[in-house]
Amino acid sequence: MTKMLVTGGAGFIGSNFVHYTLKNRPEYQVTVVDKLTYAGNLANFDGVMDDITFVKGDICDDALMDKLVADTDVVVHFAAETHNDNSIRNPKPFLDTNIYGTYTVLEAVRKHGKRLHHISTDEVFGDLELNDPNRFTETTPYNPSSPYSAAKASSDMLVRAWARTFSVKATISNCSNNYGPRQHIEKFIPRQITNILSDIKPKLYGTGEQVRDWIHVDDHNAAVHLIIDKSPMGETWIIGADNDHVNNKAVIEMICDLMGKGKDWYEHVNDRPGHDMRYAMDSSKLRRELGWQPQYTDQNGMVEGLKATIDWYKNNEAWWRAEKEAVEQAYAKQGQ
Ligand code: NAD
Ligand code: TDX
């Protein structure tokens, strides 16, 4: 058995990664460390709690991280503060967890000589103009826009520095916007699905022309496993499923349509300050060198994945209902 420590495993992508690993990679013995912030949820382990070791803890706690990393073979580092709108309301937790927390993880893997895979985002590259046909690659310079993306960019830089200076065995992946089950309802797609299920009109920021390169969370996690299996140390990998033709307005219309509402049953609300216009990812290195292929690639890019995601929120109302009112009240204060 290989021991795997998953930081932030009680959140959206991390919990899907844990489920994916238990189902497809039984050779891993999984430990999750998670602070259980508002974004972490033990219900994400329903049905698999007995198959993992769960530790409630903060990645900024160096004694805890030292102990956990000493007792593992590979660390997969998902833990972060992740919502741009929250980083605009209050940046400090983003600096603490994303920067100092990553430093703490790095010092532990350095001391114990363990393998690290660091999960990052396309947002470190900043944005493209709407009419710019280019895509981000592994060599695109960093140019983050928000406190969230600046903190993630900082964490990537720390990983690169620790790999070069201290020969830490690390890899990094930068993935585009994920969707799928168990995503917090503050985020765009689950917010709109649960709005419709609550008879609230979906909320589109500004004009809705912004483009996100959507990828299903299982395709992201399959790529992470391939990188852990096959990547040389020190490498960075772009992960994206070629969905950079769908803007936010089109996604909202798709959700309204799939949920039996008129395509225009949504409203425009205040835009996000500093709102990135367009993200687009060139994942050809990952496809060519590691043989990765996304599975959710129907003709319209994301209809099948969206249908399954809508069904998940319909069937799991107990998972999200209690938080819905407070999330919407916080948005309403900003006219969103
Ligand atoms: P999430 O907000 O759903 O989950 C984050 C998890 O980290 C939560 O369980 C939370 O409790 C935990 N956490 C936060 N601070 C912690 C701390 N100090 N110590 C321990 N645990 C802590 O986030 P997500 O969407 O699943 O994102 C996971 C990772 O993937 C992040 O690093 C994010 O930057 C990256 N990412 C996300 C996306 C996306 O579209 N969601 C895309 C690319 C990359
Ligand atoms: O109600 C909304 N209406 C709306 O139009 C919300 C919540 C968002 N939006 C827009 C803003 C973005 O253009 O939808 C797009 C997606 O918004 P988010 O779900 O907040 O995602 P984004 O800011 O793009 O960042 C996400 O992808 C990259 C994740 O939250 C990050 O953690 C990840 O790094």
XYZ file of N, CA and C and ligand atoms in Angstrom, residues 13 81-85 120-123 148 152 175-178 183 185-192 195 202-206 208 210-212 214 248-249 252 269 271-272 275-277 279 328 331 336, ligand 2:
181
model
N -13.232 19.584 -4.749
C -12.386 18.761 -5.632
C -11.694 17.670 -4.819
N -8.173 28.519 0.602
C -9.364 29.354 0.490
C -9.541 29.576 -1.001
N -10.773 29.398 -1.513
C -10.912 29.264 -2.972
C -11.885 30.210 -3.656
N -12.625 31.032 -2.900
C -13.662 31.799 -3.613
C -13.249 33.254 -3.816
N -13.145 33.636 -5.083
C -12.726 35.007 -5.423
C -13.549 36.071 -4.704
N -14.869 35.912 -4.679
C -15.714 36.948 -4.060
C -15.396 37.092 -2.574
N -3.103 23.731 -8.388
C -3.307 25.159 -8.597
C -4.320 25.420 -9.716
N -4.363 26.662 -10.129
C -5.489 27.146 -10.930
C -5.014 27.940 -12.145
N -5.896 28.061 -13.125
C -5.603 28.893 -14.303
C -5.551 30.378 -13.947
N -6.139 30.743 -12.800
C -6.265 32.167 -12.483
C -4.928 32.832 -12.201
N -7.380 36.189 -4.214
C -7.325 34.723 -4.296
C -6.236 34.273 -5.264
N -2.715 32.216 -4.691
C -2.415 30.926 -5.339
C -1.113 31.042 -6.148
N -5.324 23.989 -13.185
C -6.557 23.522 -13.855
C -7.536 24.684 -14.008
N -8.424 24.543 -14.970
C -9.475 25.540 -15.202
C -10.664 25.284 -14.262
N -11.746 26.044 -14.466
C -12.922 25.959 -13.568
C -13.547 24.568 -13.571
N -13.675 23.997 -12.383
C -14.302 22.679 -12.236
C -15.796 22.801 -11.969
N -19.902 20.682 -5.030
C -19.265 22.012 -5.090
C -20.077 22.981 -4.244
N -22.184 25.922 -2.728
C -23.226 26.686 -3.446
C -22.918 28.173 -3.569
N -21.770 28.618 -3.071
C -21.341 29.996 -3.354
C -20.843 30.112 -4.793
N -20.413 28.990 -5.410
C -19.791 29.019 -6.731
C -20.850 29.091 -7.829
N -20.443 29.536 -9.004
C -21.368 29.922 -10.077
C -22.414 28.844 -10.420
N -21.956 27.664 -10.818
C -22.908 26.658 -11.316
C -23.831 26.144 -10.210
N -23.300 25.694 -9.054
C -24.232 25.235 -8.009
C -25.118 26.348 -7.462
N -24.601 27.589 -7.489
C -25.465 28.689 -7.022
C -26.714 28.785 -7.916
N -26.509 28.692 -9.225
C -27.659 28.860 -10.131
C -28.606 27.659 -10.060
N -30.443 28.022 -6.875
C -31.388 29.136 -7.007
C -32.680 28.640 -7.657
N -31.626 32.814 -11.348
C -30.166 32.794 -11.430
C -29.588 34.199 -11.600
N -28.373 34.391 -11.089
C -27.764 35.728 -11.053
C -26.513 35.752 -11.931
N -26.548 36.597 -12.948
C -25.425 36.723 -13.867
C -24.675 38.019 -13.585
N -23.364 37.916 -13.305
C -22.569 39.112 -13.035
C -22.371 39.899 -14.336
N -22.669 41.189 -14.264
C -22.381 42.074 -15.403
C -23.059 41.600 -16.672
N -22.123 39.012 -18.505
C -22.092 37.558 -18.674
C -21.285 37.105 -19.887
N -18.119 36.868 -19.909
C -16.867 36.247 -19.453
C -16.867 34.746 -19.785
N -15.669 34.266 -20.081
C -15.535 32.857 -20.481
C -14.682 32.110 -19.457
N -15.204 30.969 -19.008
C -14.454 30.067 -18.140
C -14.321 28.734 -18.885
N -14.627 25.405 -18.649
C -15.181 24.441 -17.681
C -14.688 23.017 -17.908
N -20.419 32.827 -19.638
C -21.280 32.641 -18.454
C -22.765 32.709 -18.806
N -23.089 33.618 -19.734
C -24.492 33.766 -20.143
C -24.995 32.442 -20.761
N -25.617 29.868 -18.002
C -26.873 30.111 -17.278
C -28.069 29.696 -18.146
N -26.869 41.027 -12.314
C -26.587 41.666 -11.019
C -25.234 42.370 -11.131
N -21.508 43.493 -11.226
C -20.334 42.748 -11.675
C -19.341 42.584 -10.521
N -18.429 41.625 -10.671
C -17.344 41.420 -9.693
C -16.249 42.454 -9.980
N -13.132 41.722 -12.430
C -13.599 40.458 -13.035
C -12.738 40.030 -14.235
N -12.109 38.858 -14.144
C -11.327 38.328 -15.263
C -12.255 38.018 -16.438
N -11.827 38.367 -17.652
C -12.694 38.198 -18.823
C -12.708 36.773 -19.365
N -10.664 32.869 -19.608
C -9.603 31.888 -19.344
C -9.678 30.840 -20.446
N -27.084 33.507 0.070
C -27.771 34.517 -0.757
C -27.808 35.875 -0.059
N -24.481 37.582 -0.651
C -24.426 38.128 -2.014
C -25.317 39.368 -2.149
N -25.485 41.373 -5.491
C -25.223 40.229 -6.381
C -26.170 39.071 -6.073
O -23.533 34.164 -9.076
C -22.576 34.250 -9.841
N -22.770 34.791 -11.081
C -21.768 34.905 -11.996
O -22.001 35.404 -13.109
C -21.261 33.753 -9.499
C -21.007 33.143 -8.146
C -20.254 33.856 -10.447
N -20.499 34.420 -11.648
C -19.439 34.460 -12.669
C -18.074 34.906 -12.180
C -17.124 34.107 -13.044
O -16.934 34.748 -14.287
O -19.249 33.081 -13.074
C -17.860 32.793 -13.298
C -17.442 31.665 -12.372
O -17.437 32.180 -11.043
P -16.922 31.317 -9.794
O -17.698 30.053 -9.689
O -16.895 32.212 -8.611
O -15.466 30.886 -10.274
P -14.138 31.719 -10.642
O -14.096 33.024 -9.967
O -13.978 31.662 -12.134
O -13.034 30.761 -9.938
C -13.170 29.317 -9.950
O -12.310 28.744 -10.883
C -10.930 28.791 -10.635
C -12.912 28.745 -8.563
O -13.776 29.346 -7.610
C -11.469 28.930 -8.184
O -11.210 28.321 -6.930
C -10.598 28.295 -9.244
O -9.243 28.527 -8.974
